Amino acid sequence: MREHIDLIEANTRPAKLDTTPLPYARDELQPVMSADTIDYHYEHLAKGYAKRYNADNSGNSGGTYVKDFNRAGNFLHNKFFPQLRPPKGTNRPKGAVLELIERKFKTYEDFQEKFKETAMKIQGSGWAYLSTGGDIKTIANHAVRTDICVLVDWWEHAWALDYQADKEKYLDNIWRIINWDVCSERL
């Protein structure tokens, strides 16, 4: 039954999209994510998906694919940005997400290692995520997924300004700004 509900939700096309406001100031994720990255990634790209979708680009070249691409890009960024928080102190999973990680991977460190192994296999653009079922999955390009618990943007614009070609360092640092409370609420 859940698979059918997920399929319906993933294929629903709302009349209008909004971009979720950031729950922090543009410079509060430093040094993990710079204000320049937020300006480009959130202000230009993430908001651009909603803007293009709402302008109804389905009549342009690409038709429904373009509309779906913009919807999925908006959906994923509306999951990604709200799950971030300013870096402070130690930041380890807690609550339901910790229970999921320990049930599936034994330790947080084992989870990070498996997540890195999976993410580093992505060729080109995409996303890596921990599913609500405890599996580490990837998304090529953009696609709506209804089982996202923890989401990491693997598109170049998410890390290139701050890390140049060092995607591994980006991933090592992103854990410092994950808001585990938000992730636990998704379970």
Coordinates of N, CA and C in Angstrom, one line a residue:
M1 N 0.8 -1.2 0.0 CA 0.0 0.0 0.0 C 0.9 1.3 0.0
R2 N 1.9 1.3 0.9 CA 2.8 2.4 1.0 C 3.4 2.7 -0.4
E3 N 3.8 1.7 -1.1 CA 4.4 1.9 -2.5 C 3.5 2.7 -3.4
H4 N 2.2 2.3 -3.3 CA 1.2 3.0 -4.2 C 1.0 4.5 -3.8
I5 N 1.0 4.7 -2.5 CA 0.9 6.1 -2.0 C 2.1 6.9 -2.4
D6 N 3.3 6.3 -2.2 CA 4.5 7.0 -2.6 C 4.5 7.3 -4.1
L7 N 4.0 6.4 -4.9 CA 4.0 6.6 -6.4 C 3.0 7.8 -6.7
I8 N 1.9 7.8 -6.1 CA 0.9 8.9 -6.3 C 1.5 10.2 -5.9
E9 N 2.2 10.3 -4.7 CA 2.8 11.5 -4.2 C 3.9 12.0 -5.1
A10 N 4.7 11.1 -5.6 CA 5.8 11.4 -6.4 C 5.4 11.9 -7.8
N11 N 4.2 11.6 -8.2 CA 3.7 12.0 -9.6 C 2.7 13.1 -9.5
T12 N 2.4 13.7 -8.3 CA 1.5 14.8 -8.2 C 2.2 16.1 -8.7
R13 N 1.5 16.9 -9.4 CA 2.0 18.1 -9.9 C 1.2 19.3 -9.3
P14 N 1.7 19.9 -8.3 CA 0.9 21.0 -7.7 C 0.8 22.2 -8.7
A15 N -0.1 23.1 -8.5 CA -0.3 24.2 -9.3 C 0.8 25.2 -9.2
K16 N 1.3 25.4 -8.0 CA 2.3 26.4 -7.7 C 3.3 25.8 -6.6
L17 N 4.6 26.2 -6.8 CA 5.6 25.8 -5.9 C 6.2 27.0 -5.1
D18 N 6.6 26.7 -3.9 CA 7.3 27.7 -3.1 C 8.6 27.1 -2.6
T19 N 9.5 28.0 -2.3 CA 10.8 27.6 -1.8 C 10.8 27.8 -0.3
T20 N 11.1 26.8 0.5 CA 11.0 26.9 1.9 C 12.1 27.9 2.4
P21 N 11.7 28.9 3.2 CA 12.7 29.9 3.7 C 13.8 29.2 4.6
L22 N 15.0 29.7 4.5 CA 16.1 29.2 5.3 C 15.8 29.4 6.8
P23 N 16.1 28.4 7.6 CA 15.9 28.6 9.1 C 17.1 29.2 9.8
Y24 N 18.0 29.8 9.0 CA 19.2 30.4 9.6 C 19.6 31.5 8.6
A25 N 20.5 32.4 9.1 CA 21.1 33.4 8.2 C 22.0 32.9 7.2
R26 N 22.2 33.5 6.1 CA 23.0 33.0 5.0 C 24.5 32.8 5.3
D27 N 25.0 33.4 6.4 CA 26.4 33.2 6.8 C 26.5 32.3 8.0
E28 N 25.5 31.8 8.5 CA 25.5 31.0 9.7 C 26.0 29.5 9.6
L29 N 26.2 29.1 8.3 CA 26.7 27.7 8.1 C 28.2 27.7 7.9
Q30 N 28.8 28.8 8.0 CA 30.3 28.9 7.8 C 30.9 28.3 9.0
P31 N 32.1 27.6 8.9 CA 32.9 27.5 7.7 C 32.5 26.3 6.8
V32 N 31.5 25.5 7.2 CA 31.1 24.4 6.4 C 30.6 24.8 5.0
M33 N 29.7 25.7 5.0 CA 29.1 26.2 3.7 C 29.1 27.8 3.8
S34 N 29.8 28.4 2.8 CA 30.0 29.8 2.9 C 28.7 30.6 2.5
A35 N 28.7 31.8 2.8 CA 27.6 32.7 2.4 C 27.5 32.8 0.9
D36 N 28.7 32.8 0.2 CA 28.7 32.8 -1.3 C 28.0 31.5 -1.8
T37 N 28.2 30.4 -1.2 CA 27.6 29.2 -1.7 C 26.1 29.3 -1.4
I38 N 25.7 29.8 -0.3 CA 24.2 29.9 0.0 C 23.6 30.9 -1.0
D39 N 24.3 32.0 -1.3 CA 23.8 33.0 -2.2 C 23.5 32.4 -3.6
Y40 N 24.5 31.6 -4.0 CA 24.3 31.0 -5.4 C 23.4 29.8 -5.3
H41 N 23.6 28.9 -4.4 CA 22.9 27.6 -4.3 C 21.4 27.8 -4.0
Y42 N 21.1 28.6 -2.9 CA 19.8 28.8 -2.5 C 19.1 29.9 -3.3
E43 N 19.7 31.1 -3.2 CA 19.0 32.2 -3.8 C 18.8 32.1 -5.4
H44 N 19.8 31.6 -6.1 CA 19.7 31.5 -7.5 C 19.2 30.2 -8.0
L45 N 19.8 29.1 -7.6 CA 19.4 27.8 -8.1 C 18.1 27.2 -7.5
A46 N 18.1 27.1 -6.1 CA 16.9 26.5 -5.5 C 15.6 27.3 -5.8
K47 N 15.7 28.6 -5.6 CA 14.5 29.4 -5.9 C 14.2 29.4 -7.4
G48 N 15.2 29.2 -8.2 CA 15.0 29.1 -9.7 C 14.1 28.0 -10.1
Y49 N 14.2 26.9 -9.4 CA 13.3 25.7 -9.8 C 11.8 26.1 -9.6
A50 N 11.5 26.7 -8.5 CA 10.1 27.1 -8.3 C 9.7 28.2 -9.3
K51 N 10.6 29.1 -9.5 CA 10.3 30.2 -10.4 C 10.0 29.7 -11.8
R52 N 10.8 28.8 -12.3 CA 10.6 28.2 -13.7 C 9.4 27.3 -13.7
Y53 N 9.1 26.5 -12.6 CA 7.9 25.7 -12.6 C 6.7 26.6 -12.6
N54 N 6.7 27.6 -11.8 CA 5.5 28.5 -11.7 C 5.3 29.3 -13.0
A55 N 6.3 29.5 -13.8 CA 6.2 30.2 -15.1 C 5.6 29.2 -16.1
D56 N 5.4 27.9 -15.8 CA 4.9 26.9 -16.6 C 5.7 26.7 -17.9
N57 N 6.9 26.2 -17.6 CA 7.8 25.9 -18.7 C 7.5 24.6 -19.5
S58 N 6.3 24.0 -19.1 CA 6.0 22.7 -19.8 C 5.7 23.0 -21.3
G59 N 5.4 24.2 -21.7 CA 5.2 24.5 -23.1 C 6.5 24.7 -23.9
N60 N 7.6 24.7 -23.2 CA 8.9 24.9 -23.8 C 9.4 23.5 -24.3
S61 N 10.6 23.6 -24.9 CA 11.2 22.4 -25.4 C 11.5 21.5 -24.1
G62 N 11.1 20.2 -24.2 CA 11.2 19.3 -23.1 C 9.9 19.0 -22.5
G63 N 8.9 19.9 -22.6 CA 7.6 19.6 -22.1 C 7.5 19.2 -20.7
T64 N 6.8 18.1 -20.4 CA 6.6 17.6 -19.1 C 7.9 17.3 -18.4
Y65 N 8.9 16.8 -19.1 CA 10.2 16.6 -18.4 C 10.7 17.8 -17.7
V66 N 10.7 19.0 -18.4 CA 11.2 20.2 -17.8 C 10.4 20.6 -16.5
K67 N 9.1 20.4 -16.6 CA 8.2 20.7 -15.5 C 8.5 19.8 -14.3
D68 N 8.7 18.5 -14.6 CA 9.0 17.5 -13.6 C 10.4 17.7 -13.0
F69 N 11.4 18.1 -13.8 CA 12.7 18.4 -13.4 C 12.7 19.6 -12.4
N70 N 12.0 20.6 -12.7 CA 11.9 21.8 -11.8 C 11.2 21.5 -10.5
R71 N 10.1 20.7 -10.6 CA 9.4 20.2 -9.4 C 10.3 19.4 -8.5
A72 N 11.0 18.5 -9.1 CA 11.9 17.6 -8.3 C 13.0 18.4 -7.7
G73 N 13.6 19.4 -8.5 CA 14.7 20.2 -7.9 C 14.2 21.0 -6.8
N74 N 13.0 21.6 -6.9 CA 12.4 22.3 -5.8 C 12.1 21.4 -4.6
F75 N 11.6 20.3 -4.8 CA 11.3 19.3 -3.7 C 12.5 18.9 -3.0
L76 N 13.6 18.6 -3.7 CA 14.8 18.2 -3.0 C 15.5 19.3 -2.2
H77 N 15.5 20.5 -2.8 CA 16.1 21.6 -2.1 C 15.3 22.0 -0.8
N78 N 13.9 21.8 -0.9 CA 13.1 22.0 0.2 C 13.3 21.0 1.3
K79 N 13.9 19.9 1.0 CA 14.3 18.9 2.0 C 15.7 19.2 2.5
F80 N 16.6 19.6 1.6 CA 18.0 19.7 1.9 C 18.2 20.9 2.9
F81 N 17.8 22.1 2.5 CA 18.2 23.3 3.3 C 17.6 23.3 4.7
P82 N 16.3 22.9 4.9 CA 15.8 23.0 6.2 C 16.4 22.0 7.2
Q83 N 17.1 21.0 6.7 CA 17.8 20.0 7.6 C 19.2 20.4 8.0
L84 N 19.6 21.6 7.6 CA 20.9 22.2 8.0 C 20.7 23.1 9.2
R85 N 21.8 23.3 9.9 CA 21.8 24.2 11.1 C 23.2 24.7 11.3
P86 N 23.4 25.8 11.9 CA 24.7 26.3 12.2 C 25.6 25.3 12.9
P87 N 26.9 25.3 12.5 CA 27.8 24.4 13.2 C 28.1 24.9 14.6
K88 N 28.0 24.0 15.6 CA 28.3 24.4 17.0 C 28.5 23.1 17.8
G89 N 29.6 23.0 18.5 CA 29.8 21.9 19.3 C 29.9 20.6 18.5
T90 N 29.7 19.5 19.2 CA 29.6 18.2 18.6 C 28.3 18.0 18.0
N91 N 28.2 17.4 16.9 CA 26.9 17.2 16.2 C 26.8 15.8 15.8
R92 N 26.1 15.0 16.6 CA 25.9 13.6 16.3 C 24.4 13.3 16.3
P93 N 24.0 12.3 15.5 CA 22.6 11.9 15.5 C 22.1 11.6 16.8
K94 N 20.8 11.8 17.0 CA 20.1 11.5 18.2 C 18.6 11.1 17.9
G95 N 18.0 10.6 18.9 CA 16.6 10.3 18.7 C 16.3 9.2 17.7
A96 N 15.2 9.3 17.0 CA 14.8 8.2 16.0 C 15.9 8.0 14.9
V97 N 16.5 9.0 14.4 CA 17.5 8.8 13.4 C 18.7 8.0 13.9
L98 N 19.1 8.3 15.1 CA 20.2 7.5 15.7 C 19.8 6.0 15.8
E99 N 18.6 5.8 16.3 CA 18.1 4.4 16.4 C 18.2 3.7 15.1
L100 N 17.7 4.4 14.0 CA 17.7 3.8 12.7 C 19.2 3.5 12.2
I101 N 20.1 4.5 12.4 CA 21.5 4.3 12.0 C 22.1 3.1 12.8
E102 N 21.9 3.0 14.1 CA 22.5 2.0 14.9 C 21.9 0.6 14.5
R103 N 20.6 0.6 14.2 CA 19.9 -0.7 13.8 C 20.5 -1.2 12.5
K104 N 20.7 -0.3 11.5 CA 21.2 -0.7 10.2 C 22.7 -0.8 10.0
F105 N 23.4 0.1 10.7 CA 24.9 0.2 10.5 C 25.7 -0.1 11.7
K106 N 25.1 -0.3 12.9 CA 25.8 -0.5 14.2 C 26.3 0.8 14.8
T107 N 27.1 1.6 14.1 CA 27.6 2.8 14.6 C 27.4 4.0 13.6
Y108 N 27.5 5.2 14.2 CA 27.4 6.4 13.3 C 28.6 6.4 12.4
E109 N 29.8 6.0 12.9 CA 31.0 6.0 12.0 C 30.8 5.0 10.9
D110 N 30.3 3.9 11.1 CA 30.0 2.9 10.1 C 29.1 3.4 9.0
F111 N 28.0 4.1 9.5 CA 27.1 4.8 8.6 C 27.8 5.8 7.7
Q112 N 28.6 6.7 8.3 CA 29.3 7.7 7.6 C 30.2 7.0 6.5
E113 N 30.9 6.0 6.8 CA 31.8 5.3 5.9 C 31.0 4.7 4.7
K114 N 29.9 4.1 5.0 CA 29.0 3.5 4.0 C 28.4 4.6 3.1
F115 N 28.0 5.7 3.7 CA 27.4 6.8 3.0 C 28.4 7.4 2.1
K116 N 29.6 7.6 2.5 CA 30.7 8.1 1.7 C 31.0 7.2 0.5
E117 N 31.1 5.9 0.8 CA 31.3 4.9 -0.2 C 30.3 5.0 -1.3
T118 N 29.0 5.1 -1.0 CA 27.9 5.2 -1.9 C 27.9 6.6 -2.7
A119 N 28.1 7.7 -1.9 CA 28.1 9.0 -2.6 C 29.3 9.2 -3.6
M120 N 30.4 8.7 -3.2 CA 31.6 8.8 -4.1 C 31.5 8.1 -5.4
K121 N 30.5 7.1 -5.5 CA 30.3 6.4 -6.7 C 29.4 7.1 -7.7
I122 N 28.8 8.2 -7.2 CA 27.9 9.0 -8.1 C 28.8 9.7 -9.2
Q123 N 28.5 9.4 -10.4 CA 29.2 10.1 -11.5 C 28.4 11.2 -12.0
G124 N 28.9 12.4 -12.0 CA 28.1 13.6 -12.4 C 27.3 14.1 -11.2
S125 N 26.1 14.6 -11.6 CA 25.2 15.3 -10.6 C 24.2 14.3 -10.0
G126 N 23.9 14.6 -8.7 CA 22.9 13.8 -8.1 C 22.8 14.1 -6.6
W127 N 22.2 13.1 -5.9 CA 22.0 13.3 -4.5 C 22.2 11.9 -3.8
A128 N 22.6 11.9 -2.5 CA 22.7 10.7 -1.8 C 21.9 10.9 -0.5
Y129 N 21.2 9.8 -0.1 CA 20.4 10.0 1.1 C 20.2 8.7 1.9
L130 N 19.9 8.9 3.2 CA 19.5 7.8 4.0 C 18.0 7.8 4.0
S131 N 17.5 6.6 3.6 CA 16.0 6.5 3.5 C 15.4 6.2 4.8
T132 N 14.1 6.4 4.9 CA 13.4 6.2 6.1 C 13.4 4.7 6.5
G133 N 13.7 3.8 5.6 CA 13.9 2.4 5.8 C 15.3 2.0 6.3
G134 N 16.2 3.0 6.2 CA 17.6 2.7 6.7 C 18.6 2.4 5.6
D135 N 18.2 2.5 4.3 CA 19.1 2.2 3.2 C 19.7 3.5 2.7
I136 N 20.9 3.4 2.2 CA 21.6 4.5 1.6 C 21.3 4.4 0.1
K137 N 20.7 5.5 -0.4 CA 20.3 5.5 -1.8 C 20.8 6.7 -2.5
T138 N 20.8 6.7 -3.8 CA 21.2 7.8 -4.6 C 20.1 8.2 -5.6
I139 N 20.1 9.4 -6.0 CA 19.2 10.0 -7.0 C 20.1 10.6 -8.1
A140 N 19.9 10.1 -9.3 CA 20.6 10.7 -10.5 C 19.8 11.9 -10.9
N141 N 20.6 13.0 -11.0 CA 19.9 14.2 -11.5 C 18.9 14.7 -10.4
H142 N 17.6 14.8 -10.7 CA 16.6 15.2 -9.8 C 15.5 14.2 -9.9
A143 N 14.9 13.8 -8.8 CA 13.7 13.0 -8.7 C 13.0 13.2 -7.4
V144 N 11.7 13.1 -7.3 CA 11.0 13.2 -6.0 C 11.1 11.8 -5.4
R145 N 11.4 11.8 -4.2 CA 11.5 10.5 -3.4 C 10.8 10.8 -2.1
T146 N 9.9 9.9 -1.7 CA 9.1 10.2 -0.5 C 9.7 9.5 0.8
D147 N 10.8 8.9 0.6 CA 11.4 8.1 1.8 C 12.7 8.7 2.3
I148 N 12.9 10.0 2.1 CA 14.1 10.7 2.5 C 14.1 11.0 4.0
C149 N 15.2 10.6 4.7 CA 15.4 10.9 6.1 C 16.5 12.0 6.1
V150 N 17.7 11.7 5.6 CA 18.9 12.6 5.6 C 19.3 12.7 4.1
L151 N 19.4 14.0 3.6 CA 19.7 14.2 2.2 C 20.9 15.0 2.0
V152 N 21.8 14.6 1.1 CA 23.0 15.3 0.8 C 23.0 15.7 -0.7
D153 N 23.2 17.0 -1.0 CA 23.2 17.4 -2.3 C 24.6 17.1 -2.9
W154 N 24.7 16.4 -4.0 CA 25.9 16.0 -4.6 C 26.2 16.7 -5.9
W155 N 25.4 17.7 -6.2 CA 25.6 18.5 -7.4 C 26.8 19.4 -7.1
E156 N 27.6 19.7 -8.2 CA 28.8 20.5 -8.0 C 28.6 21.8 -7.3
H157 N 27.5 22.5 -7.6 CA 27.2 23.8 -7.0 C 27.1 23.7 -5.5
A158 N 26.8 22.5 -4.9 CA 26.7 22.4 -3.5 C 28.1 22.5 -2.8
W159 N 29.1 22.1 -3.5 CA 30.4 22.1 -2.8 C 31.6 22.8 -3.5
A160 N 31.5 23.1 -4.8 CA 32.7 23.5 -5.6 C 33.2 24.9 -5.1
L161 N 32.3 25.8 -4.8 CA 32.9 27.1 -4.3 C 33.7 27.0 -3.1
D162 N 33.3 26.1 -2.2 CA 34.0 26.0 -0.9 C 35.1 24.9 -0.9
Y163 N 34.9 23.9 -1.7 CA 35.8 22.7 -1.6 C 36.5 22.4 -2.9
Q164 N 36.3 23.2 -4.0 CA 36.9 23.0 -5.3 C 36.5 21.6 -5.7
A165 N 37.5 20.7 -5.9 CA 37.2 19.3 -6.4 C 37.2 18.3 -5.3
D166 N 37.2 18.8 -4.0 CA 37.3 17.8 -2.9 C 36.0 17.5 -2.4
K167 N 35.2 16.7 -3.1 CA 33.9 16.2 -2.7 C 33.9 15.5 -1.3
E168 N 35.0 14.7 -1.1 CA 35.1 13.9 0.1 C 35.2 14.9 1.3
K169 N 35.9 16.0 1.2 CA 36.0 16.9 2.3 C 34.6 17.6 2.6
Y170 N 33.9 17.9 1.5 CA 32.5 18.4 1.6 C 31.7 17.5 2.4
L171 N 31.7 16.2 2.1 CA 30.9 15.2 2.8 C 31.3 15.1 4.2
D172 N 32.6 15.0 4.5 CA 33.1 14.9 5.9 C 32.6 16.1 6.7
N173 N 32.5 17.3 6.1 CA 32.1 18.5 6.9 C 30.6 18.7 6.9
I174 N 29.8 18.1 6.0 CA 28.4 18.4 6.0 C 27.7 17.8 7.2
W175 N 28.3 16.8 7.8 CA 27.7 16.2 9.0 C 27.7 17.2 10.2
R176 N 28.6 18.2 10.1 CA 28.7 19.2 11.2 C 27.5 20.1 11.2
I177 N 26.7 20.2 10.1 CA 25.6 21.1 10.0 C 24.3 20.4 9.8
I178 N 24.2 19.1 9.9 CA 22.9 18.4 9.8 C 22.1 18.6 11.1
N179 N 20.9 19.0 10.9 CA 20.0 19.1 12.1 C 19.3 17.8 12.2
W180 N 19.8 17.0 13.2 CA 19.3 15.6 13.4 C 17.9 15.6 13.9
D181 N 17.4 16.7 14.5 CA 16.0 16.7 15.0 C 15.1 16.8 13.8
V182 N 15.5 17.5 12.8 CA 14.6 17.6 11.6 C 14.6 16.2 10.9
C183 N 15.7 15.6 10.8 CA 15.8 14.3 10.2 C 15.0 13.2 11.0
S184 N 15.0 13.3 12.3 CA 14.2 12.4 13.1 C 12.7 12.6 12.9
E185 N 12.3 13.8 12.7 CA 10.9 14.1 12.4 C 10.4 13.5 11.1
R186 N 11.3 13.2 10.2 CA 10.9 12.5 9.0 C 10.6 11.1 9.1
L187 N 10.9 10.5 10.2 CA 10.7 9.1 10.5 C 9.4 8.8 11.0

